[in-house]
XYZ file of C-alpha atoms in Angstrom:
398
model
C 54.447 -41.131 27.989
C 51.659 -43.437 26.245
C 49.424 -40.838 26.684
C 51.035 -38.550 24.077
C 51.883 -40.960 21.818
C 48.438 -41.922 21.235
C 47.648 -38.142 20.945
C 50.278 -38.218 18.223
C 49.100 -41.421 16.192
C 45.967 -40.808 16.340
C 45.525 -44.150 18.278
C 43.173 -44.837 21.229
C 43.926 -45.784 24.906
C 42.804 -48.303 27.287
C 43.624 -49.758 30.543
C 42.907 -53.921 31.531
C 42.872 -54.767 35.260
C 42.417 -58.165 36.144
C 40.788 -59.240 32.996
C 37.219 -61.106 34.172
C 35.181 -58.730 32.984
C 33.209 -60.913 30.623
C 32.631 -58.209 28.014
C 34.680 -56.181 25.527
C 34.572 -52.927 28.456
C 38.660 -53.142 27.753
C 39.317 -54.117 24.653
C 40.584 -51.874 21.703
C 43.001 -51.894 18.518
C 44.764 -49.259 20.199
C 47.576 -48.874 22.933
C 46.090 -51.488 25.661
C 47.937 -50.726 28.952
C 48.362 -53.662 32.000
C 48.571 -51.401 35.231
C 49.749 -54.965 36.836
C 53.585 -53.390 37.998
C 51.271 -50.800 39.884
C 50.139 -52.409 42.830
C 51.621 -51.263 45.691
C 50.124 -50.248 49.285
C 51.042 -46.508 49.080
C 49.944 -45.853 52.971
C 48.141 -47.269 55.279
C 46.179 -44.775 57.965
C 44.970 -46.885 60.910
C 43.440 -43.500 62.893
C 40.692 -43.502 60.104
C 41.018 -46.787 58.851
C 41.647 -45.925 55.475
C 44.460 -47.608 52.988
C 45.824 -46.251 48.952
C 47.165 -48.382 46.689
C 48.139 -48.477 43.320
C 45.245 -48.707 40.564
C 46.891 -52.110 39.563
C 46.597 -54.044 42.921
C 44.974 -56.850 43.176
C 41.824 -57.212 45.356
C 44.064 -61.031 46.902
C 46.757 -58.801 47.580
C 45.214 -55.612 49.163
C 43.070 -58.311 51.114
C 46.357 -59.650 52.682
C 48.450 -56.479 52.837
C 45.306 -55.220 55.004
C 45.004 -58.087 57.495
C 48.400 -57.851 58.431
C 47.086 -54.300 59.818
C 44.210 -55.562 61.149
C 41.780 -54.403 58.661
C 39.793 -55.250 55.895
C 37.472 -53.887 53.409
C 33.275 -53.895 54.614
C 32.521 -55.819 51.308
C 33.765 -57.976 48.564
C 33.064 -59.458 45.188
C 32.440 -63.045 44.967
C 36.433 -63.115 43.776
C 39.671 -61.403 44.701
C 41.565 -61.810 41.329
C 40.676 -58.124 39.933
C 42.572 -54.672 40.029
C 41.409 -52.393 42.328
C 40.816 -49.638 39.878
C 39.317 -52.750 37.741
C 36.138 -53.256 40.313
C 35.356 -49.861 40.785
C 35.481 -49.054 37.581
C 33.039 -51.763 36.278
C 30.353 -51.213 39.643
C 31.764 -54.918 41.621
C 28.728 -55.684 44.053
C 28.267 -58.837 46.581
C 25.636 -58.728 48.492
C 24.281 -56.852 51.945
C 21.512 -54.407 51.676
C 23.315 -52.071 54.482
C 26.704 -52.787 52.097
C 26.959 -50.748 49.221
C 28.556 -51.716 45.727
C 32.542 -51.276 46.349
C 32.485 -47.827 44.611
C 30.849 -46.142 48.093
C 33.888 -47.812 49.822
C 36.080 -45.006 47.462
C 37.824 -42.231 49.454
C 39.397 -40.633 47.197
C 40.971 -41.463 43.479
C 44.030 -39.992 41.404
C 43.256 -39.955 38.116
C 45.621 -39.223 34.639
C 43.641 -37.108 32.660
C 44.031 -37.533 28.613
C 46.023 -34.088 28.866
C 48.582 -35.560 31.179
C 47.267 -33.901 34.082
C 46.977 -35.677 37.534
C 43.649 -34.974 39.287
C 43.181 -36.010 43.229
C 38.699 -36.389 43.152
C 36.760 -36.737 46.830
C 34.093 -35.556 48.616
C 36.900 -32.018 49.071
C 38.590 -31.939 45.926
C 37.205 -31.629 42.373
C 33.965 -33.021 44.087
C 32.376 -32.184 41.175
C 33.986 -34.112 39.656
C 33.934 -37.381 42.205
C 30.547 -38.789 41.848
C 31.434 -40.368 38.001
C 35.236 -40.926 39.343
C 33.908 -43.615 41.475
C 32.765 -45.186 38.571
C 34.376 -44.365 35.343
C 34.038 -46.855 33.312
C 37.605 -46.449 31.909
C 36.776 -43.394 30.186
C 37.809 -40.422 31.830
C 41.355 -41.812 32.629
C 43.890 -43.734 33.978
C 42.974 -44.033 38.016
C 47.142 -44.230 39.918
C 45.758 -45.107 43.224
C 42.732 -45.200 44.962
C 41.918 -44.541 48.641
C 39.553 -47.138 49.978
C 37.454 -47.004 53.603
C 38.390 -50.188 55.548
C 36.919 -51.200 58.902
C 38.094 -54.267 61.413
C 39.551 -57.271 60.479
C 36.194 -59.689 60.952
C 35.155 -63.176 61.069
C 32.232 -64.012 59.059
C 30.459 -67.144 60.156
C 28.497 -69.049 57.575
C 24.923 -70.363 57.853
C 22.666 -72.050 54.478
C 19.596 -73.741 54.877
C 17.471 -74.735 52.184
C 14.029 -73.453 51.803
C 11.308 -72.890 48.736
C 11.066 -70.010 46.379
C 7.833 -69.309 47.490
C 8.635 -69.169 51.372
C 11.964 -66.795 50.719
C 10.060 -64.419 49.194
C 7.341 -64.070 51.272
C 10.040 -63.878 53.986
C 12.539 -61.357 52.007
C 12.164 -58.529 54.015
C 13.059 -60.793 56.686
C 15.863 -62.559 55.784
C 17.557 -58.645 54.432
C 17.140 -58.199 58.218
C 18.279 -61.212 59.802
C 21.781 -61.654 57.756
C 24.730 -58.760 57.073
C 25.434 -60.712 53.550
C 22.064 -62.518 52.701
C 21.537 -64.012 49.843
C 20.025 -66.994 47.956
C 20.094 -69.674 44.973
C 17.088 -70.538 43.079
C 17.263 -74.119 41.362
C 15.391 -73.634 37.840
C 12.718 -75.897 37.334
C 11.987 -76.759 40.795
C 11.073 -74.820 43.632
C 14.245 -75.884 45.789
C 16.510 -72.518 47.245
C 19.012 -72.869 48.884
C 19.801 -69.355 51.555
C 23.491 -68.302 52.447
C 23.406 -66.064 55.977
C 26.851 -64.826 56.243
C 27.421 -62.554 59.575
C 30.608 -61.702 61.156
C 31.349 -63.073 64.267
C 33.652 -62.610 67.812
C 33.914 -66.383 67.949
C 37.897 -66.951 67.657
C 38.431 -70.230 65.635
C 38.736 -73.412 68.537
C 42.231 -74.273 69.232
C 43.918 -77.296 71.495
C 45.016 -76.481 74.869
C 48.268 -77.612 76.492
C 47.620 -81.444 77.279
C 44.217 -82.148 75.359
C 44.341 -86.064 74.388
C 46.481 -86.672 71.413
C 48.943 -83.527 71.643
C 52.328 -82.721 72.944
C 52.694 -81.517 76.174
C 52.925 -77.379 75.935
C 51.267 -77.139 72.647
C 49.051 -75.257 71.149
C 46.891 -76.015 68.015
C 44.451 -73.868 65.731
C 41.823 -76.283 63.789
C 41.968 -75.597 60.338
C 39.556 -74.981 58.265
C 37.516 -78.719 57.512
C 35.439 -80.304 55.072
C 33.314 -83.529 54.894
C 33.785 -83.362 50.852
C 36.205 -86.467 49.607
C 38.137 -84.926 46.334
C 37.940 -87.823 44.817
C 33.786 -87.766 44.681
C 33.685 -84.787 44.192
C 36.366 -83.416 41.343
C 37.475 -86.839 40.213
C 34.317 -87.922 39.768
C 31.639 -85.615 40.213
C 33.325 -82.692 38.419
C 34.196 -84.216 34.979
C 31.088 -86.477 34.648
C 29.278 -83.685 35.477
C 31.118 -81.897 32.627
C 30.909 -85.210 30.169
C 26.428 -85.066 30.274
C 26.711 -81.451 30.248
C 28.753 -82.453 27.093
C 26.861 -84.850 25.638
C 23.700 -83.009 26.050
C 24.549 -79.926 23.823
C 26.271 -81.524 22.078
C 22.661 -82.684 20.741
C 21.401 -79.454 20.853
C 23.750 -78.574 18.932
C 22.983 -81.020 15.941
C 19.839 -79.346 16.142
C 19.975 -76.031 16.184
C 23.364 -75.100 15.974
C 25.371 -73.087 17.671
C 24.069 -69.575 20.019
C 25.973 -66.671 20.811
C 26.261 -64.882 24.520
C 22.893 -62.535 24.445
C 23.258 -58.728 26.543
C 21.092 -58.250 29.393
C 20.782 -56.163 32.331
C 21.650 -57.081 35.888
C 19.649 -55.043 38.223
C 16.249 -54.550 39.131
C 14.985 -52.251 41.990
C 14.466 -54.583 45.686
C 10.700 -54.351 45.760
C 10.991 -56.012 41.990
C 12.331 -59.154 43.246
C 9.652 -61.594 43.790
C 7.762 -59.712 40.720
C 10.830 -60.907 38.362
C 11.986 -63.903 39.964
C 8.456 -65.569 39.683
C 8.051 -64.523 36.082
C 11.331 -66.681 35.460
C 9.920 -68.970 36.674
C 7.406 -68.947 34.824
C 8.361 -68.500 31.416
C 11.046 -71.299 32.053
C 7.822 -73.532 32.640
C 6.504 -72.231 29.737
C 9.198 -72.596 27.174
C 10.192 -76.600 27.836
C 13.018 -76.088 25.364
C 14.809 -73.242 27.313
C 17.349 -75.886 30.524
C 18.734 -73.531 32.971
C 21.040 -75.703 34.409
C 22.730 -73.756 36.727
C 21.232 -72.085 40.466
C 20.330 -68.602 39.845
C 22.157 -66.520 42.318
C 19.926 -63.128 44.273
C 21.938 -60.878 46.133
C 20.783 -57.492 46.952
C 22.713 -53.510 47.412
C 22.085 -50.744 48.902
C 21.013 -47.381 47.307
C 23.750 -44.774 46.787
C 24.351 -41.723 45.044
C 26.935 -43.015 42.581
C 26.146 -41.796 38.757
C 26.271 -44.544 36.915
C 25.516 -46.943 40.229
C 23.683 -49.597 39.451
C 21.846 -48.166 42.396
C 22.266 -45.136 41.964
C 18.453 -44.016 44.223
C 17.342 -46.937 45.383
C 18.282 -50.389 47.260
C 18.618 -53.255 44.376
C 18.277 -56.585 43.787
C 21.453 -58.566 41.061
C 19.963 -61.704 39.701
C 22.769 -63.262 38.303
C 21.564 -65.990 35.331
C 25.001 -68.635 34.340
C 25.543 -71.436 32.426
C 28.130 -73.899 32.123
C 30.004 -74.352 28.957
C 31.739 -78.374 28.910
C 35.042 -78.251 27.946
C 34.727 -74.600 26.623
C 32.350 -75.925 24.287
C 29.764 -73.464 23.285
C 26.304 -73.541 24.759
C 22.492 -72.877 23.778
C 21.233 -69.859 25.676
C 20.396 -67.614 23.222
C 16.068 -68.289 24.386
C 17.562 -68.135 27.922
C 19.364 -64.830 27.559
C 16.046 -63.092 25.348
C 13.769 -63.994 28.047
C 15.747 -62.881 31.204
C 16.939 -59.773 29.369
C 13.120 -59.246 28.697
C 11.904 -59.783 32.688
C 15.035 -57.270 33.554
C 13.376 -54.420 31.226
C 9.661 -55.002 32.093
C 11.499 -54.473 35.706
C 13.505 -51.609 36.017
C 16.634 -53.254 35.445
C 19.986 -51.638 34.620
C 23.014 -53.032 33.461
C 26.094 -54.603 35.086
C 29.058 -52.650 33.170
C 31.123 -55.497 33.520
C 29.104 -57.676 31.886
C 27.704 -57.562 28.058
C 24.375 -55.697 28.044
C 22.768 -54.130 24.156
C 21.738 -50.501 26.060
C 21.653 -47.787 23.575
C 22.346 -44.739 25.279
C 18.432 -43.027 24.216
C 17.769 -46.158 26.346
C 21.197 -45.690 29.516
C 19.321 -42.280 30.101
C 16.568 -43.321 30.862
C 17.875 -45.501 33.408
C 20.518 -43.410 34.665
C 18.588 -40.477 35.506
C 22.112 -38.709 36.137
C 23.913 -39.842 32.366
C 24.093 -36.925 31.159
C 26.327 -35.469 33.899
C 28.377 -38.258 34.153
C 28.369 -37.475 29.579
C 29.611 -33.717 30.703
C 32.062 -34.957 33.269
C 33.879 -37.659 30.189
C 33.474 -35.246 27.649
C 35.467 -32.121 29.540
C 38.128 -34.752 30.870
C 38.339 -36.464 27.418
C 37.444 -34.372 24.831
C 38.772 -36.203 21.674
C 37.624 -39.328 23.421
C 40.733 -41.168 23.303
C 39.828 -43.315 26.301
C 37.053 -44.515 24.016
C 36.460 -47.765 22.699
C 33.621 -50.082 20.773
C 31.561 -50.878 23.638
C 31.978 -47.241 25.418
C 30.870 -46.285 21.374
C 27.827 -47.973 22.161
C 27.185 -46.666 25.638
C 28.245 -42.079 24.558
C 27.300 -42.524 21.114
């Protein structure tokens, strides 16, 4: 009914998920559909280890439901308050060179097209659409349901240790082979790196056995996750002190330079370019002392795939994430940092992360994504009048 009304009134339609994407990919002055009430688990196939869910379910809800069936998704993004349709639509990823981005975990998608037709797309039905629908950018239709391939539920054991940037880059292949979910953080303006290994473990959480000292007769306890951190120092003092000091720093810079605005940037490069790109970024920051990067640069990896608009299309990829704090929600000087970063990423074959802002034109995207014309053909077939377009997508396709 919404699509029909929009067509009658000459309006456009966009669907919004969890609203996490820091870009205008879901913005519209037309009709905006929120799928939050379409959040059911429709079917769990334990034999095939597959789950079918409505498009508006949050991953936090899905994870809890899967755990009750002894299942899990093989890889997750950094946050859980995002929807099933949204994470595949923007190519959400985490890390692990043996793991693909979240769209690669999709078995089938049910799509409501602009004409009101409902299509099921998989490797076996409407297979010519499947490589496009798995990463849809919200421009092919309304995702009604998604079927994910799952794995048996598992626990992760994390090990983190310090290193230097030169060392981790010289041993990158070793690290990629040594941990399923390897990533690292580089602290700009230094050579310091924090390496993080996360791997499945069969080790159960330690338990108190009956009769152990300090426990009542016949009781069985599990140890809760523990931490040596202090709420007072970490939150009451550390967090607010850091925020205040950053605010003072940027307040002075704003008087000197004025308010800077966000600059778009690509997100992934070929895995073999990781070292060269990071060394270029380090050299650029050293050569521009006025540019301050006060947040660690996160470096993650993902396996190559055949999803047409995937940043990992036909190449193992490295995602380099640059972030800046915004103390008290205040805008901070970042234009030059973003410009330097984007220039380096483009130099090394960068492709955009669709959930982030970017300045790439259709001409550039056609060079970055070999299958871009195929996706455009599917989009024009499923939405010939452009009802699912918006300014973001017009910059991409027009």
